[in-house]
C-alpha positions as MATLAB code, in Angstrom:
seq = 'MPHRNIPKDGLAGFKEHLRADLLSGFMVFLIALPLCIGISIGSGFGPVAGLFSAIIGGVVVSFFSGAPLTIKGPAAGLLPIAYGCIEAFKHDPATAGTAYQCALAVVVAAGVLQILLGLVRAGVMSDFFPTAAVHGMLAAIGILIMSKEIHTTLGVAPTAKTALGRIAEIPNSIAHMNPEVALIGLVSLVILVGLPRIRSQLARKIPAPLVVLAVAIPLGLLVDLDHPHYYRVFDLEFHLGPEMLINLPSNIVDAVTFPDFSHVFGAISLQYIVLFALIGSIESLASAKAIDTLDPYRRKSNFNKDLLAIGIGNTAAGLIGGLPMISEIVRSSANVNNGGKTRWANFWHGVLLLAVLALVPALLHFIPTAALGAMLVFTGARLASVKEFAHMLHVGKEQLFIFLVTIAVTVIEDLLLGIIAGIVTKLVIHLVRGAPLASLFKPSVVAEDLGPNTVRLAVKQAAVFSNYIGLKRLIHGVDPGKNLVIDFSAAKIVDHSTMQYMHETAAEFAEAGRTFTLTGLEHHRPDSDYPTAARRLAA';
ca = [
      12.839  -49.753  133.641;
       9.113  -50.148  135.772;
       8.499  -52.831  137.575;
       5.819  -54.778  135.291;
       3.561  -56.110  138.465;
       2.096  -52.477  139.186;
       0.398  -52.727  143.138;
      -2.952  -53.057  143.265;
      -5.036  -50.430  144.466;
      -8.134  -50.166  147.526;
      -8.655  -53.333  149.893;
      -6.437  -55.531  147.425;
      -3.989  -53.290  147.612;
      -4.236  -53.422  151.520;
      -3.997  -57.204  152.063;
      -1.301  -57.532  149.135;
       0.723  -55.105  150.831;
      -0.229  -54.752  154.151;
       3.477  -55.799  156.021;
       5.289  -53.206  153.506;
       2.814  -50.747  153.781;
       3.275  -50.935  157.562;
       6.763  -51.279  158.146;
       6.943  -47.980  155.805;
       3.760  -45.807  157.647;
       5.240  -46.620  160.652;
       8.946  -45.074  159.831;
       7.472  -42.584  158.410;
       5.575  -41.703  161.514;
       8.927  -41.871  163.560;
       9.996  -38.573  161.333;
       6.524  -36.911  161.298;
       6.216  -36.937  165.095;
       8.554  -34.627  165.599;
       8.962  -33.049  162.703;
       5.363  -32.282  162.983;
       5.116  -30.987  166.185;
       7.692  -28.729  165.334;
       6.343  -27.234  162.686;
       3.491  -26.219  164.332;
       4.677  -24.968  167.413;
       7.114  -22.724  164.385;
       3.931  -21.754  163.119;
       2.230  -19.865  166.309;
      -0.429  -22.432  165.821;
       0.304  -24.812  168.883;
       1.865  -28.355  169.212;
      -1.400  -30.428  169.160;
      -2.117  -28.716  165.145;
       0.375  -29.822  163.143;
      -0.387  -34.022  164.654;
      -4.256  -33.163  163.698;
      -3.165  -31.867  160.753;
      -0.932  -35.352  160.005;
      -3.663  -36.953  161.546;
      -6.248  -36.571  158.999;
      -4.076  -36.450  156.064;
      -3.529  -40.449  156.488;
      -6.664  -41.480  158.358;
      -8.834  -39.403  155.942;
      -6.922  -38.046  152.923;
      -5.564  -41.350  151.673;
      -8.795  -42.617  150.072;
      -8.989  -39.636  147.833;
      -5.524  -39.024  147.015;
      -4.463  -39.240  143.464;
      -0.943  -39.347  144.489;
      -0.482  -43.159  146.054;
       2.991  -42.324  147.164;
       3.443  -39.314  148.784;
       2.882  -38.114  152.863;
       0.311  -35.564  153.291;
       0.531  -33.307  156.131;
       1.958  -30.029  157.326;
       4.534  -28.613  155.723;
       7.793  -26.808  156.750;
       6.772  -24.246  153.685;
       3.539  -23.509  154.805;
       5.454  -22.528  157.917;
       6.063  -18.740  157.261;
       2.561  -18.380  155.921;
       0.796  -19.594  158.828;
       3.673  -17.444  161.669;
       2.415  -14.509  159.335;
      -1.110  -15.122  159.603;
      -1.270  -15.802  163.020;
       1.104  -12.553  163.769;
      -1.321  -10.335  161.020;
      -4.633  -11.094  163.422;
      -2.833  -11.035  166.114;
      -2.018   -6.911  165.894;
      -5.609   -6.354  164.381;
      -7.574   -5.543  167.358;
     -10.837   -6.861  166.374;
      -9.387  -10.013  165.868;
      -6.350  -10.005  168.820;
      -8.316  -12.398  171.058;
      -9.565  -14.949  168.598;
      -6.107  -15.132  166.246;
      -6.408  -18.971  166.492;
      -9.854  -19.048  165.702;
      -9.504  -16.349  162.456;
      -6.675  -18.416  161.402;
      -8.425  -22.242  160.879;
     -11.158  -20.229  159.272;
      -8.970  -19.080  156.354;
      -6.962  -22.711  156.930;
     -10.988  -24.428  155.760;
     -11.506  -21.165  153.648;
      -8.312  -22.234  151.588;
      -9.190  -25.815  151.746;
     -12.570  -25.097  149.781;
     -10.649  -23.278  147.072;
      -8.250  -26.441  146.482;
     -11.218  -28.555  146.372;
     -13.161  -25.686  143.792;
      -9.203  -25.705  142.090;
      -9.304  -29.535  141.675;
     -13.043  -29.813  140.346;
     -12.276  -27.281  137.410;
      -9.141  -29.565  137.139;
      -6.295  -26.542  137.959;
      -3.450  -29.367  138.881;
      -2.230  -28.389  135.379;
      -1.089  -24.895  137.026;
       1.880  -26.529  138.282;
       3.047  -26.330  134.610;
       2.966  -22.450  134.503;
       5.367  -21.469  136.818;
       8.993  -21.003  136.085;
      11.846  -23.370  137.163;
      14.017  -20.922  138.835;
      11.111  -18.786  140.577;
       9.903  -21.974  142.192;
      13.458  -22.877  143.061;
      13.639  -19.168  144.821;
      10.506  -19.134  146.813;
      11.832  -22.610  148.667;
      15.114  -21.385  148.884;
      13.279  -18.234  150.380;
      11.194  -19.877  152.271;
      14.018  -22.056  154.264;
      15.492  -18.421  154.796;
      12.333  -17.681  156.311;
      12.240  -20.622  158.286;
      15.862  -20.484  159.763;
      15.656  -16.696  160.721;
      12.699  -17.768  163.065;
      14.092  -21.196  164.390;
      17.576  -20.430  164.490;
      16.395  -17.959  167.909;
      15.051  -21.135  169.154;
      17.520  -23.390  168.892;
      19.656  -21.050  170.864;
      17.383  -20.608  173.581;
      16.488  -16.684  172.924;
      13.077  -15.462  172.155;
      13.685  -12.524  169.485;
      12.128   -9.110  169.338;
      12.010   -8.184  165.554;
       8.475   -9.165  163.838;
       9.791   -8.923  160.503;
      12.596  -11.608  158.626;
      15.123   -9.176  158.353;
      14.714   -7.812  161.914;
      15.270  -11.322  163.206;
      18.149  -12.095  160.219;
      20.195   -9.046  161.947;
      19.314  -10.327  165.442;
      21.113  -13.474  164.827;
      24.312  -12.067  166.229;
      22.688  -10.898  169.269;
      21.208  -14.632  170.301;
      24.126  -16.381  169.400;
      25.832  -13.497  171.799;
      22.977  -14.168  174.009;
      22.277  -17.991  173.829;
      20.927  -19.866  176.697;
      23.752  -22.501  177.302;
      22.076  -24.855  178.374;
      19.314  -24.974  175.907;
      21.823  -23.791  173.219;
      23.413  -27.293  174.375;
      20.573  -29.459  173.357;
      19.727  -27.246  170.224;
      23.354  -27.926  169.002;
      23.770  -31.021  169.583;
      20.487  -31.788  167.639;
      21.860  -30.218  164.738;
      24.719  -32.468  164.712;
      23.218  -35.048  164.609;
      20.833  -34.062  162.370;
      23.732  -33.164  160.201;
      26.346  -35.879  160.621;
      24.262  -39.300  160.566;
      23.495  -39.321  157.186;
      27.013  -38.959  156.437;
      28.327  -42.087  158.907;
      28.734  -45.137  156.492;
      26.956  -47.612  157.446;
      23.920  -49.305  156.390;
      21.875  -49.111  159.627;
      22.757  -45.361  160.792;
      21.349  -44.694  157.344;
      18.186  -46.677  158.466;
      17.477  -44.943  161.219;
      15.412  -41.869  160.943;
      17.977  -38.811  162.718;
      14.993  -37.118  164.247;
      14.030  -40.289  166.062;
      17.967  -40.039  167.098;
      17.615  -36.480  168.366;
      14.791  -36.756  170.705;
      16.648  -40.038  171.799;
      19.008  -37.857  172.943;
      17.497  -34.428  173.674;
      14.917  -35.718  176.011;
      17.634  -37.411  178.657;
      19.622  -34.105  177.757;
      16.049  -31.734  179.078;
      15.659  -34.016  181.729;
      19.357  -33.904  182.916;
      18.880  -30.144  183.352;
      15.532  -30.003  184.512;
      13.559  -28.265  181.490;
      10.274  -29.204  183.606;
      11.041  -27.221  186.900;
      11.552  -23.350  186.596;
      14.652  -22.204  188.035;
      17.866  -19.895  187.557;
      21.697  -20.927  186.853;
      24.910  -19.076  186.396;
      27.404  -19.362  184.507;
      30.681  -17.127  184.049;
      28.442  -14.649  186.690;
      25.470  -14.628  184.043;
      22.165  -15.768  184.671;
      19.680  -17.839  182.572;
      16.343  -19.510  183.229;
      14.887  -22.620  182.333;
      11.467  -23.677  182.459;
       8.737  -25.630  181.325;
       7.975  -23.274  178.339;
      11.106  -25.066  177.034;
       9.600  -28.138  176.337;
       6.180  -29.056  175.092;
       2.887  -28.465  176.687;
      -0.213  -30.564  175.263;
      -3.812  -30.717  176.328;
      -4.097  -33.773  178.839;
      -6.606  -35.207  176.029;
      -7.368  -35.156  172.147;
     -10.760  -33.790  173.138;
      -9.646  -30.404  175.027;
      -6.949  -30.175  171.955;
     -10.333  -29.350  169.333;
     -10.289  -25.813  168.440;
     -13.204  -24.185  166.368;
     -12.454  -21.884  163.758;
     -14.235  -18.149  164.039;
     -15.635  -17.558  160.246;
     -16.700  -14.453  161.367;
     -13.666  -12.270  159.966;
     -13.441  -14.623  156.970;
     -14.039  -12.454  154.090;
     -11.572   -9.644  155.584;
      -8.693   -8.349  153.957;
      -6.059  -10.772  156.381;
      -8.082  -13.173  155.627;
      -8.747  -13.159  151.909;
      -4.524  -12.466  151.443;
      -3.717  -15.424  153.472;
      -6.395  -17.785  151.999;
      -4.722  -16.949  148.565;
      -1.375  -17.382  149.687;
      -2.707  -21.451  151.611;
      -3.837  -22.150  148.661;
      -1.514  -21.257  146.096;
       1.445  -22.050  148.005;
       0.318  -25.277  148.981;
      -1.085  -26.208  146.016;
       2.484  -25.324  144.145;
       4.074  -26.845  146.647;
       2.205  -29.703  147.144;
       2.032  -31.087  143.202;
       5.837  -30.149  143.097;
       6.429  -33.042  146.000;
       3.916  -35.397  143.816;
       5.639  -34.663  140.189;
       8.892  -35.532  142.453;
       7.460  -38.394  144.013;
       6.608  -39.383  141.004;
      10.391  -40.181  139.290;
      11.093  -42.223  142.541;
       8.197  -44.769  142.172;
      10.041  -47.413  141.065;
       6.485  -48.686  139.470;
       6.460  -45.760  137.635;
       2.151  -44.708  138.283;
       1.461  -41.204  137.013;
      -0.215  -39.440  140.051;
      -3.392  -37.596  139.255;
      -2.960  -34.223  140.161;
      -6.341  -32.889  139.915;
      -7.676  -35.681  142.224;
      -4.752  -34.933  144.485;
      -5.358  -31.293  144.764;
      -9.128  -31.779  145.418;
      -8.006  -34.358  148.133;
      -5.299  -31.741  149.384;
      -8.194  -29.354  149.597;
     -10.460  -32.316  151.602;
      -7.371  -32.007  154.446;
      -7.579  -28.645  155.131;
     -11.172  -27.998  155.090;
     -11.406  -31.156  157.795;
      -8.368  -30.035  159.403;
      -9.567  -26.013  159.573;
     -12.431  -27.274  161.166;
     -10.579  -29.521  164.439;
      -7.686  -26.684  165.105;
      -5.260  -28.567  162.809;
      -2.305  -27.127  160.133;
      -2.618  -26.430  156.408;
      -1.330  -29.983  154.799;
       0.282  -30.773  151.662;
       2.206  -33.560  149.720;
       5.258  -33.358  152.010;
       8.482  -34.493  149.724;
      10.424  -35.299  153.045;
       8.318  -37.980  154.221;
       7.091  -38.920  151.195;
      10.711  -39.511  149.730;
      11.261  -41.845  152.775;
       8.100  -43.779  152.282;
       9.479  -44.895  148.827;
      12.704  -45.664  150.644;
      11.735  -47.358  153.376;
       9.927  -49.491  150.266;
       5.974  -48.263  150.838;
       3.373  -49.861  147.760;
       0.174  -48.077  148.472;
      -1.740  -45.331  149.823;
      -2.167  -47.892  152.860;
       1.169  -46.000  153.890;
       0.512  -42.721  154.171;
      -2.945  -43.664  156.162;
      -0.644  -46.175  159.122;
       1.184  -43.310  159.388;
      -1.800  -40.978  160.323;
      -2.799  -43.907  162.327;
      -0.027  -44.305  164.523;
       0.089  -40.575  165.328;
      -3.592  -40.678  166.252;
      -2.897  -43.580  168.703;
       0.509  -41.539  170.165;
      -1.493  -38.448  170.455;
      -4.768  -39.935  172.107;
      -3.093  -42.803  174.464;
      -0.084  -41.417  175.622;
       0.506  -37.438  175.315;
       1.933  -37.100  178.304;
       5.336  -38.503  176.702;
       5.628  -35.560  174.182;
       5.823  -33.016  176.858;
       9.619  -34.021  177.520;
      10.413  -33.529  173.876;
      12.790  -29.872  174.456;
      11.584  -26.802  171.643;
      15.529  -26.571  170.879;
      15.217  -29.680  169.624;
      12.121  -29.435  167.410;
      14.224  -26.156  166.101;
      16.868  -27.628  165.555;
      15.173  -30.007  163.175;
      13.364  -26.914  161.544;
      16.975  -24.343  161.165;
      18.300  -27.900  159.631;
      15.301  -28.360  156.647;
      15.209  -24.706  156.351;
      19.197  -24.929  155.810;
      18.550  -27.695  153.101;
      15.574  -25.770  151.228;
      17.831  -22.767  151.183;
      21.383  -24.742  150.284;
      24.332  -22.943  148.876;
      24.088  -26.009  146.218;
      20.490  -24.534  145.541;
      22.572  -20.872  144.867;
      25.233  -22.778  142.537;
      22.876  -25.121  140.519;
      21.074  -21.859  139.402;
      24.141  -20.355  138.532;
      24.648  -23.558  136.519;
      21.968  -23.613  134.859;
      22.304  -19.973  133.405;
      22.830  -16.153  134.814;
      19.568  -15.327  133.962;
      18.258  -18.066  136.144;
      20.034  -16.958  139.091;
      18.999  -13.441  138.615;
      15.289  -14.422  138.936;
      15.856  -17.154  141.889;
      17.514  -14.129  143.744;
      14.429  -11.609  142.851;
      12.214  -14.361  144.459;
      14.029  -15.036  147.203;
      14.748  -10.872  148.027;
      10.915   -9.994  147.404;
      10.117  -13.029  149.197;
      12.361  -12.014  152.307;
      11.129   -8.743  151.987;
       7.900   -8.593  151.621;
       5.768  -12.112  151.616;
       5.527  -15.256  149.535;
       3.018  -14.049  146.771;
       4.781  -11.195  146.634;
       7.966  -13.062  145.433;
       6.353  -15.358  143.489;
       4.940  -12.550  141.362;
       8.248  -10.730  140.947;
       9.526  -14.161  139.325;
       6.908  -14.348  137.336;
       7.369  -10.822  136.386;
      11.142  -10.881  136.052;
      11.101  -13.568  133.754;
       8.071  -12.286  131.458;
      10.677   -9.272  131.481;
      13.654  -11.356  130.304;
      11.939  -13.223  127.306;
      10.328   -9.462  126.062;
      13.986   -8.139  126.945;
      15.579  -10.926  124.742;
      12.533  -10.874  121.603;
      10.246  -12.855  122.486;
       7.272  -11.220  120.847;
       4.043  -10.327  123.629;
       1.954  -12.429  121.520;
       3.437  -15.199  121.854;
       3.912  -15.195  125.569;
       0.748  -16.638  126.734;
      -0.433  -18.698  123.642;
       2.241  -21.103  121.510;
       2.016  -20.949  117.689;
       2.704  -24.252  117.013;
       2.188  -26.135  112.957;
       1.569  -29.778  113.359;
       2.516  -31.880  110.283;
       2.037  -35.662  109.598;
       5.725  -37.298  108.739;
       4.287  -40.342  107.581;
       2.016  -42.576  109.421;
       3.813  -43.114  112.763;
       5.024  -39.622  113.170;
       3.563  -36.156  114.041;
       6.095  -32.769  114.083;
       5.176  -30.160  116.051;
       7.027  -26.976  114.485;
       7.336  -24.312  117.349;
       7.321  -20.768  115.959;
       7.933  -16.981  117.770;
       8.537  -18.228  121.358;
       8.376  -21.544  123.557;
       8.397  -20.567  127.145;
       7.064  -21.762  130.506;
       3.603  -19.330  130.244;
       2.573  -21.131  127.304;
       3.692  -24.348  127.779;
       0.093  -25.398  128.901;
      -0.852  -25.248  125.198;
       2.267  -26.280  123.969;
       1.774  -29.183  125.769;
      -2.480  -30.165  125.845;
      -1.082  -30.913  121.955;
       1.436  -32.633  122.663;
      -0.217  -34.754  124.837;
      -3.564  -34.983  122.301;
      -1.561  -35.979  119.050;
      -2.625  -39.696  118.468;
      -0.798  -42.409  121.623;
      -0.215  -44.801  118.893;
       2.421  -42.232  117.280;
       5.805  -41.135  117.768;
       6.332  -37.111  118.217;
       9.093  -34.503  116.614;
       8.989  -31.512  118.188;
      10.824  -29.075  115.737;
      12.617  -25.335  117.436;
      13.659  -24.005  114.106;
      11.587  -21.262  114.193;
      11.602  -20.343  118.005;
      13.081  -17.228  119.055;
      13.974  -18.229  122.354;
      13.198  -21.687  124.535;
      13.183  -21.463  127.752;
      14.952  -23.248  130.808;
      11.581  -24.466  131.970;
      10.549  -25.628  128.926;
      13.749  -27.396  128.160;
      13.253  -29.398  131.762;
       9.730  -29.893  130.465;
      10.912  -31.214  127.289;
      13.384  -33.900  129.065;
      10.227  -34.706  130.950;
       8.519  -35.365  128.801;
      11.297  -37.426  126.721;
      11.293  -39.816  129.405;
       7.857  -40.141  129.890;
       7.408  -41.315  125.428;
      10.470  -43.749  126.413;
       8.964  -45.364  129.074;
       5.510  -45.836  126.790;
       8.131  -47.454  124.073;
       7.685  -44.489  121.559;
      10.595  -41.926  120.563;
      10.359  -38.421  121.340;
      12.568  -35.825  119.016;
      14.066  -32.469  119.289;
      15.777  -30.985  116.417;
      16.378  -27.261  115.391;
      18.291  -26.664  118.501;
      21.370  -26.356  116.629;
      20.972  -22.684  115.296;
      20.145  -21.836  119.159;
      22.702  -20.944  121.338;
      22.540  -21.821  124.713;
      22.939  -20.044  127.895;
      25.627  -22.368  129.686;
      26.930  -25.519  129.258;
      24.018  -27.192  131.562;
      22.165  -29.802  129.316;
      18.241  -28.103  130.125;
      19.693  -24.648  129.865;
      17.900  -21.763  128.286;
      18.480  -20.962  124.629;
      18.133  -18.503  121.662;
      18.220  -18.540  118.477;
      21.773  -17.246  117.094;
      21.140  -13.929  114.839;
];
């Protein structure tokens, strides 16, 4: 059950929960510092861009956010898009010399687009995308991250420009790894994998990225990464040098870079504006929804307000040289787990990052890039874990197929085509299974009063992801004092996404002291024994 005493917002919340929020903000800061730098370097934006994004996400966006416990900052999920954007501009002769500045203009434009989406209340779009396609998108992002960062972890620079090419080069990088650099990277990976498995409360409270830094920095000093030199192993010669460490400007002002808007309406810019705005919004809204379920006070995020806040943050970040940001799930989960109570935890994490960047940037120089690469490999492996594939199979074979199609198209082409492929695949499956074309985007629902306290919504034809927004509007349009019965007896198909939403809605009704009943599914055949598996009306 949720706590009754919901934390106050604003200055009252600041005073009441200062200690809890400051402590949680500090713990999130320890996690965010290396991850922001690693994501930034992996994106091709330079090491400071990610810190700028997290600082703005904390110090500025906290005051606009519609999700009180989410941490705003750069995310590994946008790394492949950011890297692709920079590379696309580098390979265009017209923008090769100003690729970074052109990419910043794209970030600003994407932020403006997200502001507009928030103003027109487009937060509802988080309910449109099929669950399997979203999971496939995240798994594909994990594969894209690993395909790039495995080479960094081993101290090798890949030559391939595509994800498939970089995957094909992994055996070559393993065979030609730089031993001392790879030692730092592999030890970092062992720490990231092993520390959470130690059955000690103290060990579990220590952020693994912090331990990685505590080990990797001394190892970097031991092998003298800060000075160019060669060493030999088994008659093979390897190079070490400061390019394998973080290279930061001497002060924060020198790090500020302004965007170049001269190509913002070009084909490359328009493609990545859509990608940043669409994928970033999907990830951000999904993270905010997930954190709502972890919030002990069961507060509900205002998704439209949060989308507006993310847009403001991205616009501001792009104007000074920052990466795009989202409501990031790993740091947000850490905030909840460390006792964060209000939006001020996000604020404090941003303040602490600003203090480090402004006061002691020289200390960050000694972080080996191999350790940061290992953190990203670990993040990618969690996104594309074997458990994700097994989970999709458990939900149903069609869900696994949609999941795999999304991954394949994303890795071979790009994220936008990947999510579109997942959506189209899902729609085609519904048509093949007998869903009428007219019902795919507009639900057929008949409302009926069953007495003074109960309403029944009889859903006909199909209840699927693509018409769920309309069904949701009807569900939440029912008098909040009444109970609700959803009757699926005349629906030919009830897909997994809708069943998942029904499960979440039932929990919301229970918290409000209302009953939410599903009927009519006894004549439907589930695709698997998973509780929210898709169901088809038996012939």
